[in-house]
Short mmCIF file of C-alpha atoms in Angstrom, two decimals:
data_model
loop_
_atom_site.label_atom_id
_atom_site.label_comp_id
_atom_site.label_asym_id
_atom_site.label_seq_id
_atom_site.Cartn_x
_atom_site.Cartn_y
_atom_site.Cartn_z
CA ARG A 820 150.52 76.48 184.12
CA ALA A 821 150.81 72.84 183.02
CA VAL A 822 153.80 70.50 183.52
CA SER A 823 154.82 68.50 180.47
CA ALA A 824 155.73 64.82 180.52
CA PRO A 825 159.45 64.14 181.43
CA ARG A 826 161.98 63.53 178.71
CA LEU A 827 165.00 61.10 178.72
CA GLU A 828 168.57 62.19 178.13
CA GLY A 829 171.05 59.45 177.06
CA SER A 830 170.24 55.73 176.89
CA GLY A 831 170.16 52.58 179.05
CA ARG A 832 170.87 52.82 182.79
CA SER A 833 172.79 56.07 182.37
CA ALA A 834 169.74 57.79 181.10
CA ARG A 835 168.68 60.69 183.31
CA VAL A 836 165.22 61.92 183.69
CA HIS A 837 164.71 65.64 183.24
CA ALA A 838 161.47 67.42 183.84
CA MET A 839 160.35 69.52 180.93
CA PRO A 840 160.09 73.21 181.67
CA PRO A 841 156.57 74.35 182.36
CA ARG A 842 154.54 75.24 179.27
CA THR A 843 152.06 78.09 179.26
CA LEU A 844 148.55 77.17 178.20
CA LEU A 845 147.31 78.73 174.96
CA LYS A 846 145.73 82.09 175.53
CA LYS A 847 143.86 84.50 173.31
CA PRO A 848 146.04 87.36 172.11
CA ALA A 849 145.58 90.49 174.10
CA ALA A 850 143.03 92.81 172.57
CA LYS A 851 144.42 95.95 171.00
CA LYS A 852 143.62 99.14 172.71
CA PRO A 853 140.94 101.01 170.79
CA ALA A 854 142.11 104.07 168.94
CA PRO A 855 141.11 107.29 170.64
CA ALA A 856 137.75 108.48 169.36
CA ALA A 857 137.72 111.53 167.16
CA ALA A 858 136.57 114.67 168.82
CA VAL A 859 132.81 115.15 168.58
CA ARG A 860 132.02 118.33 166.64
CA ASP A 861 129.57 120.82 168.05
CA ASP A 862 129.72 123.38 165.24
CA LEU A 863 127.42 121.54 162.82
CA VAL A 864 124.12 122.80 161.44
CA ALA A 865 120.89 120.90 160.78
CA PRO A 866 118.96 121.03 157.50
CA PRO A 867 115.40 122.34 157.66
CA VAL A 868 112.76 119.65 157.09
CA PHE A 869 109.26 120.62 155.98
CA ALA A 870 106.03 118.61 155.83
CA ARG A 871 103.31 119.09 153.23
CA ILE A 872 99.89 117.50 153.71
CA LEU A 873 98.10 116.16 150.63
CA PRO A 874 94.43 117.20 150.34
CA LYS A 875 91.87 114.46 150.90
CA ASN A 876 90.62 112.23 148.10
CA VAL A 877 93.27 113.05 145.51
CA GLY A 878 94.19 110.40 142.94
CA GLY A 879 94.51 107.03 144.63
CA HIS A 880 94.60 108.56 148.12
CA ARG A 881 90.87 108.25 148.73
CA ASP A 882 88.99 107.25 151.84
CA ASP A 883 87.71 104.11 150.13
CA GLY A 884 90.09 101.42 151.36
CA LYS A 885 90.52 99.44 154.52
CA ALA A 886 92.04 101.52 157.30
CA VAL A 887 95.35 100.29 158.69
CA ALA A 888 96.62 100.39 162.25
CA LYS A 889 98.29 103.80 161.93
CA ARG A 890 96.80 106.99 160.58
CA LEU A 891 97.52 110.69 160.30
CA LYS A 892 95.36 112.24 163.00
CA SER A 893 96.31 115.93 163.02
CA TRP A 894 99.02 118.48 162.46
CA SER A 895 99.97 121.94 163.64
CA GLU A 896 100.93 124.65 161.15
CA GLU A 897 102.10 127.04 163.85
CA LYS A 898 105.73 128.03 163.25
CA ASP A 899 106.62 127.77 166.94
CA ASP A 900 104.77 124.48 167.42
CA ALA A 901 105.04 122.66 164.10
CA ARG A 902 104.27 118.97 164.47
CA VAL A 903 102.57 115.98 162.90
CA THR A 904 100.50 113.57 165.02
CA LEU A 905 99.88 109.92 164.16
CA SER A 906 97.66 107.58 166.16
CA ASP A 907 97.34 103.82 166.55
CA GLY A 908 96.03 101.34 169.12
CA HIS A 909 98.69 102.43 171.61
CA GLY A 910 97.82 106.12 171.52
CA GLU A 911 99.28 109.15 169.78
CA THR A 912 102.80 109.89 168.57
CA HIS A 913 103.86 113.49 168.02
CA TYR A 914 106.57 114.12 165.43
CA THR A 915 108.33 117.43 165.91
CA PHE A 916 110.82 117.20 163.04
CA PRO A 917 109.11 119.81 160.80
CA THR A 918 110.52 123.29 160.59
CA ARG A 919 107.11 124.14 159.19
CA VAL A 920 103.99 122.18 158.25
CA PHE A 921 102.07 123.20 155.12
CA GLY A 922 98.43 122.17 155.17
CA PRO A 923 96.32 121.06 152.20
CA ASP A 924 95.43 124.67 151.34
CA ALA A 925 99.02 125.95 151.20
CA SER A 926 99.89 127.61 147.88
CA GLN A 927 102.94 127.00 145.72
CA GLU A 928 104.03 130.59 146.33
CA GLU A 929 103.89 130.07 150.09
CA LEU A 930 106.13 127.02 149.83
CA PHE A 931 108.55 128.88 147.59
CA ASN A 932 108.88 131.79 150.01
CA GLU A 933 109.33 129.61 153.10
CA VAL A 934 111.36 126.71 151.71
CA ALA A 935 113.37 128.01 148.75
CA GLY A 936 113.62 131.66 149.81
CA PRO A 937 116.34 131.20 152.48
CA LEU A 938 118.34 128.92 150.17
CA LEU A 939 118.14 131.46 147.35
CA GLN A 940 119.55 134.17 149.60
CA LYS A 941 122.67 132.04 150.07
CA PHE A 942 122.76 130.99 146.42
CA LEU A 943 122.50 134.55 145.07
CA HIS A 944 124.76 136.27 147.60
CA PRO A 945 126.67 138.96 145.63
CA SER A 946 130.11 138.24 147.08
CA ASP A 947 129.84 134.75 148.60
CA PRO A 948 127.43 132.60 146.56
CA GLN A 949 126.87 129.10 147.93
CA SER A 950 125.32 125.97 146.46
CA ALA A 951 122.00 124.53 147.61
CA PHE A 952 120.08 121.26 147.33
CA LEU A 953 116.40 120.60 147.97
CA PHE A 954 114.78 117.17 147.80
CA ALA A 955 111.25 115.82 148.20
CA TYR A 956 110.40 112.45 149.74
CA GLY A 957 107.07 110.72 150.28
CA GLN A 958 104.66 108.01 149.24
CA THR A 959 103.82 107.76 145.56
CA GLY A 960 101.05 110.16 144.60
CA THR A 961 101.45 112.55 147.54
CA GLY A 962 102.59 115.58 145.54
CA LYS A 963 106.38 115.51 145.23
CA THR A 964 106.47 116.26 141.48
CA HIS A 965 103.65 118.78 141.98
CA THR A 966 105.81 120.53 144.58
CA ILE A 967 109.08 120.51 142.63
CA MET A 968 107.84 121.14 139.06
CA GLY A 969 104.16 121.99 139.35
CA PRO A 970 101.09 120.32 137.83
CA GLU A 971 101.02 119.62 134.10
CA GLU A 972 98.75 122.56 133.26
CA SER A 973 101.24 125.01 134.80
CA LEU A 974 104.01 124.06 132.36
CA ASP A 975 102.44 125.88 129.40
CA GLU A 976 102.40 129.35 130.91
CA VAL A 977 105.13 131.69 132.15
CA ARG A 978 104.77 132.44 135.87
CA HIS A 979 101.70 130.27 136.24
CA SER A 980 100.18 130.55 139.73
CA LYS A 981 100.79 126.81 140.27
CA TRP A 982 104.39 126.76 139.13
CA GLY A 983 106.52 124.49 141.30
CA LEU A 984 109.66 125.37 143.20
CA PHE A 985 112.19 124.77 140.43
CA PRO A 986 110.77 127.13 137.76
CA ARG A 987 110.29 129.78 140.44
CA ILE A 988 113.92 129.35 141.53
CA VAL A 989 115.17 129.83 137.96
CA ASP A 990 112.89 132.86 137.55
CA ALA A 991 114.41 134.43 140.68
CA VAL A 992 117.96 133.70 139.45
CA LEU A 993 117.40 135.33 136.04
CA THR A 994 115.62 138.36 137.53
CA THR A 995 118.29 138.92 140.19
CA MET A 996 121.28 138.52 137.88
CA ARG A 997 119.86 140.87 135.23
CA GLY A 998 119.79 143.52 137.96
CA ARG A 999 123.54 143.04 138.52
CA ASP A 1000 124.57 143.33 134.89
CA THR A 1001 126.83 146.30 135.54
CA SER A 1002 128.87 144.45 138.16
CA HIS A 1003 128.63 140.81 137.03
CA ALA A 1004 128.44 138.79 133.84
CA PHE A 1005 126.68 135.47 134.24
CA SER A 1006 125.60 132.26 132.59
CA CYS A 1007 122.61 130.23 133.82
CA THR A 1008 122.33 126.65 132.56
CA LEU A 1009 119.74 123.97 133.31
CA SER A 1010 120.08 120.20 133.20
CA ALA A 1011 117.81 117.27 134.02
CA VAL A 1012 118.87 113.74 134.95
CA GLU A 1013 116.75 110.78 135.94
CA PHE A 1014 118.07 107.90 138.04
CA TYR A 1015 116.39 104.77 136.76
CA PHE A 1016 117.40 101.19 137.54
CA CYS A 1017 120.58 102.20 139.35
CA GLN A 1018 121.90 104.42 136.51
CA GLY A 1019 121.79 108.08 135.50
CA PHE A 1020 120.23 109.18 132.19
CA ASP A 1021 120.04 112.63 130.58
CA LEU A 1022 116.45 113.77 130.03
CA LEU A 1023 117.61 116.57 127.70
CA ASP A 1024 119.89 114.44 125.54
CA ASP A 1025 118.00 111.34 124.43
CA HIS A 1026 118.70 109.44 127.66
CA ALA A 1027 122.47 109.55 127.21
CA GLN A 1028 124.22 107.96 130.17
CA VAL A 1029 125.51 110.28 132.88
CA ASP A 1030 128.33 109.48 135.29
CA VAL A 1031 128.28 110.48 138.97
CA ARG A 1032 131.69 111.59 140.26
CA ASP A 1033 132.34 113.44 143.47
CA GLY A 1034 128.79 114.77 143.62
CA ASP A 1035 128.82 116.03 140.03
CA LEU A 1036 126.72 114.72 137.15
CA LEU A 1037 129.41 114.35 134.53
CA GLY A 1038 128.34 114.42 130.89
CA ARG A 1039 124.88 115.88 131.39
CA LYS A 1040 123.63 118.32 128.78
CA GLN A 1041 123.59 121.91 130.00
CA VAL A 1042 121.07 124.20 128.33
CA GLU A 1043 121.65 127.92 128.73
CA VAL A 1044 118.46 129.80 129.51
CA LYS A 1045 118.00 133.53 129.08
CA THR A 1046 114.21 133.83 129.22
CA LEU A 1047 111.36 132.07 130.99
CA ALA A 1048 110.24 130.71 127.62
CA ASP A 1049 113.53 128.82 127.55
CA VAL A 1050 112.70 127.41 130.97
CA LEU A 1051 109.33 126.12 129.75
CA LYS A 1052 111.05 124.25 126.92
CA VAL A 1053 113.32 122.47 129.40
CA LEU A 1054 110.37 121.53 131.63
CA ALA A 1055 108.45 120.22 128.61
CA ALA A 1056 111.39 117.97 127.68
CA VAL A 1057 111.57 116.64 131.24
CA ARG A 1058 107.84 115.99 131.25
CA GLU A 1059 108.05 114.12 127.94
CA HIS A 1060 111.06 111.92 128.64
CA ARG A 1061 110.82 111.05 132.33
CA THR A 1062 109.80 107.46 133.06
CA THR A 1063 106.23 107.27 134.43
CA ALA A 1064 103.51 104.66 134.79
CA SER A 1065 99.90 104.53 135.85
CA THR A 1066 99.53 102.96 139.31
CA LYS A 1067 96.67 102.45 141.73
CA MET A 1068 97.91 105.19 144.06
CA ASN A 1069 98.76 107.61 141.22
CA PRO A 1070 96.72 106.78 138.12
CA ALA A 1071 97.38 108.40 134.76
CA LEU A 1072 94.61 110.68 133.54
CA LYS A 1073 94.06 111.61 129.92
CA ALA A 1074 92.10 114.75 129.14
CA ALA A 1075 89.71 114.95 126.21
CA GLY A 1076 91.75 115.60 123.11
CA GLY A 1077 94.98 115.20 125.02
CA LYS A 1078 97.93 113.18 123.83
CA GLU A 1079 100.11 110.90 125.89
CA LYS A 1080 102.37 113.01 128.12
CA ASP A 1081 101.23 116.41 126.91
CA ASN A 1082 100.29 119.04 129.46
CA LYS A 1083 96.58 118.24 129.21
CA THR A 1084 97.15 114.84 130.78
CA HIS A 1085 98.62 113.39 133.94
CA GLY A 1086 101.28 110.77 133.25
CA GLY A 1087 100.82 108.93 136.54
CA SER A 1088 103.48 107.87 139.00
CA SER A 1089 107.12 108.87 138.51
CA ARG A 1090 109.16 105.66 138.33
CA SER A 1091 112.55 107.32 138.60
CA HIS A 1092 114.33 109.85 140.78
CA CYS A 1093 114.75 113.15 138.93
CA VAL A 1094 117.33 115.88 139.52
CA LEU A 1095 116.77 119.34 138.05
CA HIS A 1096 119.94 121.42 138.17
CA CYS A 1097 120.41 125.16 137.84
CA VAL A 1098 124.10 126.07 137.52
CA LEU A 1099 125.09 129.71 137.85
CA ARG A 1100 128.50 130.93 136.71
CA LEU A 1101 129.09 134.56 137.58
CA VAL A 1102 132.08 136.74 136.82
CA ASP A 1103 132.98 139.85 138.79
CA ARG A 1104 133.73 142.44 136.11
CA SER A 1105 136.20 144.29 138.33
CA THR A 1106 138.35 141.30 139.36
CA ARG A 1107 137.49 138.93 136.45
CA ASP A 1108 137.07 136.14 138.96
CA VAL A 1109 134.47 133.49 138.17
CA LYS A 1110 132.53 131.49 140.74
CA THR A 1111 130.30 128.51 139.98
CA VAL A 1112 127.41 127.41 142.19
CA SER A 1113 124.52 125.03 141.65
CA PHE A 1114 120.96 124.78 142.94
CA GLY A 1115 119.69 121.22 142.68
CA THR A 1116 116.16 119.97 143.26
CA MET A 1117 115.50 116.25 143.48
CA ASP A 1118 112.10 114.63 143.11
CA LEU A 1119 112.54 111.15 144.59
CA ALA A 1120 110.41 108.33 143.22
CA GLY A 1121 107.58 107.46 145.57
CA ALA A 1122 107.97 104.86 148.28
CA GLU A 1123 105.27 102.20 148.14
CA ARG A 1124 104.24 98.85 149.51
CA PRO A 1125 103.51 96.31 146.75
CA LYS A 1126 100.20 95.52 148.44
CA SER A 1127 99.00 99.12 148.43
CA ASN A 1128 99.51 99.35 144.65
CA ASP A 1129 98.17 95.87 143.91
CA ASN A 1130 101.61 94.93 142.62
CA GLY A 1131 103.09 91.47 142.68
CA PHE A 1132 106.40 90.81 144.37
CA ALA A 1133 109.74 91.12 142.61
CA SER A 1134 113.15 90.81 144.18
CA VAL A 1135 115.85 93.33 143.37
CA MET A 1136 117.86 90.68 141.52
CA ASP A 1137 114.86 89.61 139.42
CA ALA A 1138 114.13 93.26 138.63
CA VAL A 1139 117.69 93.95 137.48
CA LEU A 1140 117.85 90.81 135.33
CA THR A 1141 114.53 91.63 133.69
CA TYR A 1142 115.72 95.14 132.89
CA TRP A 1143 118.97 93.95 131.32
CA ARG A 1144 117.19 91.30 129.24
CA ASP A 1145 114.46 93.59 127.92
CA PRO A 1146 113.62 97.00 129.50
CA SER A 1147 110.20 96.99 127.84
CA GLN A 1148 109.21 93.97 129.96
CA VAL A 1149 109.84 95.70 133.29
CA LYS A 1150 106.66 95.76 135.40
CA PRO A 1151 105.70 98.26 138.13
CA CYS A 1152 106.55 95.71 140.82
CA ALA A 1153 110.13 95.49 139.49
CA GLN A 1154 110.40 99.28 139.39
CA ALA A 1155 109.09 99.44 142.96
CA ALA A 1156 111.71 96.92 144.12
CA ILE A 1157 114.55 99.10 142.81
CA ILE A 1158 112.95 102.32 144.11
CA ASN A 1159 112.46 100.95 147.63
CA MET A 1160 115.98 99.50 147.67
CA GLU A 1161 117.49 102.88 146.74
CA LEU A 1162 115.32 104.80 149.19
CA ALA A 1163 116.43 102.48 151.99
CA ALA A 1164 120.06 102.97 150.96
CA LEU A 1165 119.58 106.75 150.92
CA ARG A 1166 118.21 106.62 154.44
CA SER A 1167 121.28 104.68 155.53
CA SER A 1168 123.46 107.31 153.84
CA VAL A 1169 121.75 110.04 155.87
CA VAL A 1170 122.35 108.19 159.15
CA GLN A 1171 125.96 107.39 158.26
CA ALA A 1172 126.66 110.96 157.15
CA ALA A 1173 125.27 112.31 160.41
CA GLU A 1174 127.56 110.03 162.44
CA ALA A 1175 130.58 110.75 160.24
CA HIS A 1176 130.16 114.51 160.64
CA ARG A 1177 129.68 114.16 164.38
CA ARG A 1178 132.94 112.24 164.63
CA GLY A 1179 134.80 114.57 162.29
CA ARG A 1180 135.22 111.89 159.64
CA ARG A 1181 134.98 112.06 155.87
CA VAL A 1182 131.65 111.33 154.23
CA GLY A 1183 132.08 109.16 151.16
CA ALA A 1184 129.80 107.41 148.70
CA PRO A 1185 129.64 103.59 148.81
CA THR A 1186 132.51 101.93 146.97
CA GLN A 1187 130.54 98.73 146.38
CA LEU A 1188 126.90 98.10 145.52
CA GLY A 1189 126.21 101.81 145.34
CA THR A 1190 123.81 103.06 142.68
CA ALA A 1191 124.12 106.36 140.83
CA ALA A 1192 121.35 107.96 142.91
CA VAL A 1193 122.81 106.79 146.23
CA ASN A 1194 126.31 107.95 145.29
CA TYR A 1195 125.04 111.34 144.15
CA MET A 1196 123.04 112.10 147.28
CA THR A 1197 125.71 110.75 149.64
CA ASP A 1198 128.18 113.23 148.16
CA VAL A 1199 125.64 116.03 148.62
CA PHE A 1200 125.50 115.25 152.34
CA ASP A 1201 129.23 115.94 152.81
CA GLY A 1202 128.52 119.59 153.63
CA ARG A 1203 129.34 121.14 150.27
CA CYS A 1204 125.93 122.80 149.98
CA HIS A 1205 122.90 123.92 151.96
CA VAL A 1206 120.31 121.14 152.17
CA ALA A 1207 116.55 121.19 152.78
CA ASN A 1208 113.94 118.44 152.66
CA ILE A 1209 110.20 118.35 152.01
CA VAL A 1210 108.26 115.27 153.05
CA THR A 1211 104.76 114.80 151.59
CA LEU A 1212 102.12 113.01 153.68
CA SER A 1213 98.78 111.37 152.83
CA GLN A 1214 95.63 111.66 154.96
CA ALA A 1215 94.04 108.48 153.56
CA PRO A 1216 93.36 105.90 156.33
CA LYS A 1217 94.63 103.10 154.09
CA CYS A 1218 98.01 104.86 153.72
CA GLY A 1219 98.81 105.15 157.42
CA TRP A 1220 101.85 102.88 157.28
CA GLU A 1221 103.43 104.85 154.43
CA THR A 1222 102.73 108.10 156.28
CA TRP A 1223 104.35 106.70 159.43
CA PHE A 1224 107.41 105.56 157.47
CA ALA A 1225 107.74 108.98 155.81
CA CYS A 1226 107.70 110.61 159.25
CA THR A 1227 110.44 108.32 160.58
CA TYR A 1228 112.45 108.97 157.40
CA ALA A 1229 112.12 112.72 157.94
CA GLU A 1230 113.19 112.30 161.58
CA ASP A 1231 116.49 110.83 160.41
CA VAL A 1232 117.02 113.70 157.97
CA ALA A 1233 116.30 116.20 160.75
CA LYS A 1234 119.08 114.57 162.82
CA LEU A 1235 121.62 115.19 160.07
CA ARG A 1236 124.27 117.72 161.06
CA MET A 1237 126.71 119.11 158.49
CA PRO A 1238 129.57 121.59 158.57
CA ASP A 1239 128.87 124.99 157.06
CA ASP A 1240 132.47 125.99 156.30
CA LEU A 1241 132.75 124.12 152.98
CA ARG A 1242 130.03 125.87 150.99
CA SER A 1243 131.70 128.97 149.63
CA ALA A 1244 132.52 128.76 145.92
CA LYS A 1245 136.20 129.09 145.01
CA ALA A 1246 137.12 132.01 142.79
CA LYS A 1247 139.06 131.35 139.57
CA ASN A 1248 140.47 133.80 137.12
CA ILE A 1249 138.20 133.60 134.07
CA GLY A 1250 141.10 133.83 131.61
CA LYS A 1251 143.06 131.00 133.20
CA TRP A 1252 139.95 128.88 133.66
CA ASN A 1253 139.05 129.38 130.02
CA MET A 1254 142.48 128.10 128.94
CA GLN A 1255 142.31 125.15 131.34
CA CYS A 1256 138.88 124.13 130.06
CA ALA A 1257 140.08 124.34 126.46
CA ALA A 1258 143.08 122.16 127.32
CA MET A 1259 140.92 119.62 129.15
CA ASN A 1260 138.55 119.55 126.18
CA GLU A 1261 141.37 118.72 123.78
CA SER A 1262 142.78 116.10 126.13
CA ALA A 1263 139.41 114.38 126.63
CA LYS A 1264 138.72 114.45 122.90
CA ALA A 1265 142.11 112.88 122.12
CA ALA A 1266 141.60 110.17 124.77
CA LEU A 1267 138.24 109.25 123.25
CA GLU A 1268 139.61 109.16 119.69
CA ARG A 1269 142.30 106.63 120.60
CA THR A 1270 139.86 104.37 122.48
CA PRO A 1271 138.02 101.84 120.29
CA PRO A 1272 134.37 101.20 121.27
CA LYS A 1273 134.95 97.44 121.44
CA GLY A 1274 137.42 94.68 120.66
CA HIS A 1275 140.40 96.10 122.56
CA PRO A 1276 141.52 95.98 126.23
CA SER A 1277 141.09 99.76 126.47
CA SER A 1278 137.49 99.51 125.24
CA LYS A 1279 136.36 99.12 128.84
CA PHE A 1280 137.17 102.83 129.24
CA TYR A 1281 135.21 103.91 126.17
CA MET A 1282 131.96 104.96 127.90
CA ARG A 1283 133.85 106.74 130.66
CA ARG A 1284 135.92 108.72 128.17
CA LYS A 1285 132.87 109.47 126.06
CA VAL A 1286 131.18 111.02 129.08
CA GLU A 1287 134.32 113.02 129.92
CA ALA A 1288 134.61 114.29 126.34
CA ARG A 1289 130.98 115.38 126.35
CA HIS A 1290 131.41 117.12 129.69
CA TRP A 1291 134.53 119.10 128.79
CA ALA A 1292 133.21 120.06 125.35
CA GLN A 1293 130.24 121.75 127.02
CA GLU A 1294 132.27 123.28 129.82
CA ALA A 1295 134.81 124.75 127.40
CA LYS A 1296 132.04 126.26 125.25
CA ILE A 1297 130.17 127.81 128.19
CA VAL A 1298 133.28 129.25 129.84
CA ALA A 1299 134.61 130.62 126.53
CA ALA A 1300 131.33 132.48 125.93
CA LEU A 1301 131.42 133.84 129.48
CA ALA A 1302 135.03 134.96 129.10
CA ALA A 1303 134.09 136.82 125.93
CA LYS A 1304 131.49 138.82 127.85
CA VAL A 1305 134.13 140.30 130.14
CA ALA A 1306 136.95 140.64 127.62
CA PRO A 1307 138.35 144.20 127.45
CA SER A 1308 137.19 144.58 123.85
CA ALA A 1309 133.64 143.48 124.78
CA GLU A 1310 133.41 145.96 127.69
CA ALA A 1311 134.84 148.77 125.61
#
């Protein structure tokens, strides 16, 4: 306590001196008691994480460069002892994140059975179908697109031995659902979206812009497939329209007589993240209830160091400004800046989702500075679907740092824990859902018609309403056709 100076009361000789009351020194306000921590959940499940080893001397991953400090030394393909071992000057580090390690000689069919098989069992469950999501991560040129889609030569032939995971998944869906024709009517639609320079674009609809909302790709074109020939057409469109470029680590190769981006050539490095979606709507003929589930596969653009690809340096801001001024002037170094920024943000989303689930909190996409790809994958990690990850690794001594980073990335994914009680699809009566979709279609169409493209305060909503109108027009058409299949007159 401190005593203040005395004060006078009155004036002249009659003035009396009074001591001021003691004044308390300034103190910091008492800290608020922390809110009680949310209960830590122990009923969460981990996603399986797989590792695939690229064969030696493929593309730019040759043993011809200067070895770096870290390198891939060995791996174990044993199911009970799956691991990847890296070495450096300090010794060896054993990474035990893999559920299974696939060596350089592993076939596409083997990966499909081990990786996609368990997810398909959940996806195609007759009474409780559940959504699934599978994504591939790794250095550029290590085989992510090869794993998800298959090599270019496999896209010309039905059930090619080198088909990737996605065409095999669609093949299994069509085959299984045809066998249930007496009990279920179904519709299988495919869509393809690339995330390029922070935005989503439709690869099946002339790069029309797609909006990400609550984990859904709103406005994407949905192509109904009934045969495997239909599937090949979709894959050909994806191959033709996806953004690629020839890089040092993944050079483009043109076969004799081949044209640019036909299936006789290799287009080089994927410069965008690509989502291939299979949406299954199935109606129980006895109850007329419809359930909708999706199986998504995501081929992430390759992580890379500018030095390893002989690229110059470009900041994220410079890359964005160059793209908005003239997309044709964007260089590989600018693409790499955006790719690496998004991959880092995705890793943060994985870590944050793991902590949120552990604390029983809601997982939400970033409200600021979030790109379309980051928002989409963050929503996927909220537990709404089964998730699996494949990480592709290079054996090249010059790529040791990228291989190490891919292993640490996969470690974070393996630590992710998600609830498994949110994955069952909700049943809707097909008749009521058909009427609701028709009403939403008319409402979205009317909203778009009264919104001028420019020159009016409401014009800022034009693109949003255009996407919504495109989405509900497709949804209404698909659901109406499905409802017709189970109408009493149709079954009679």
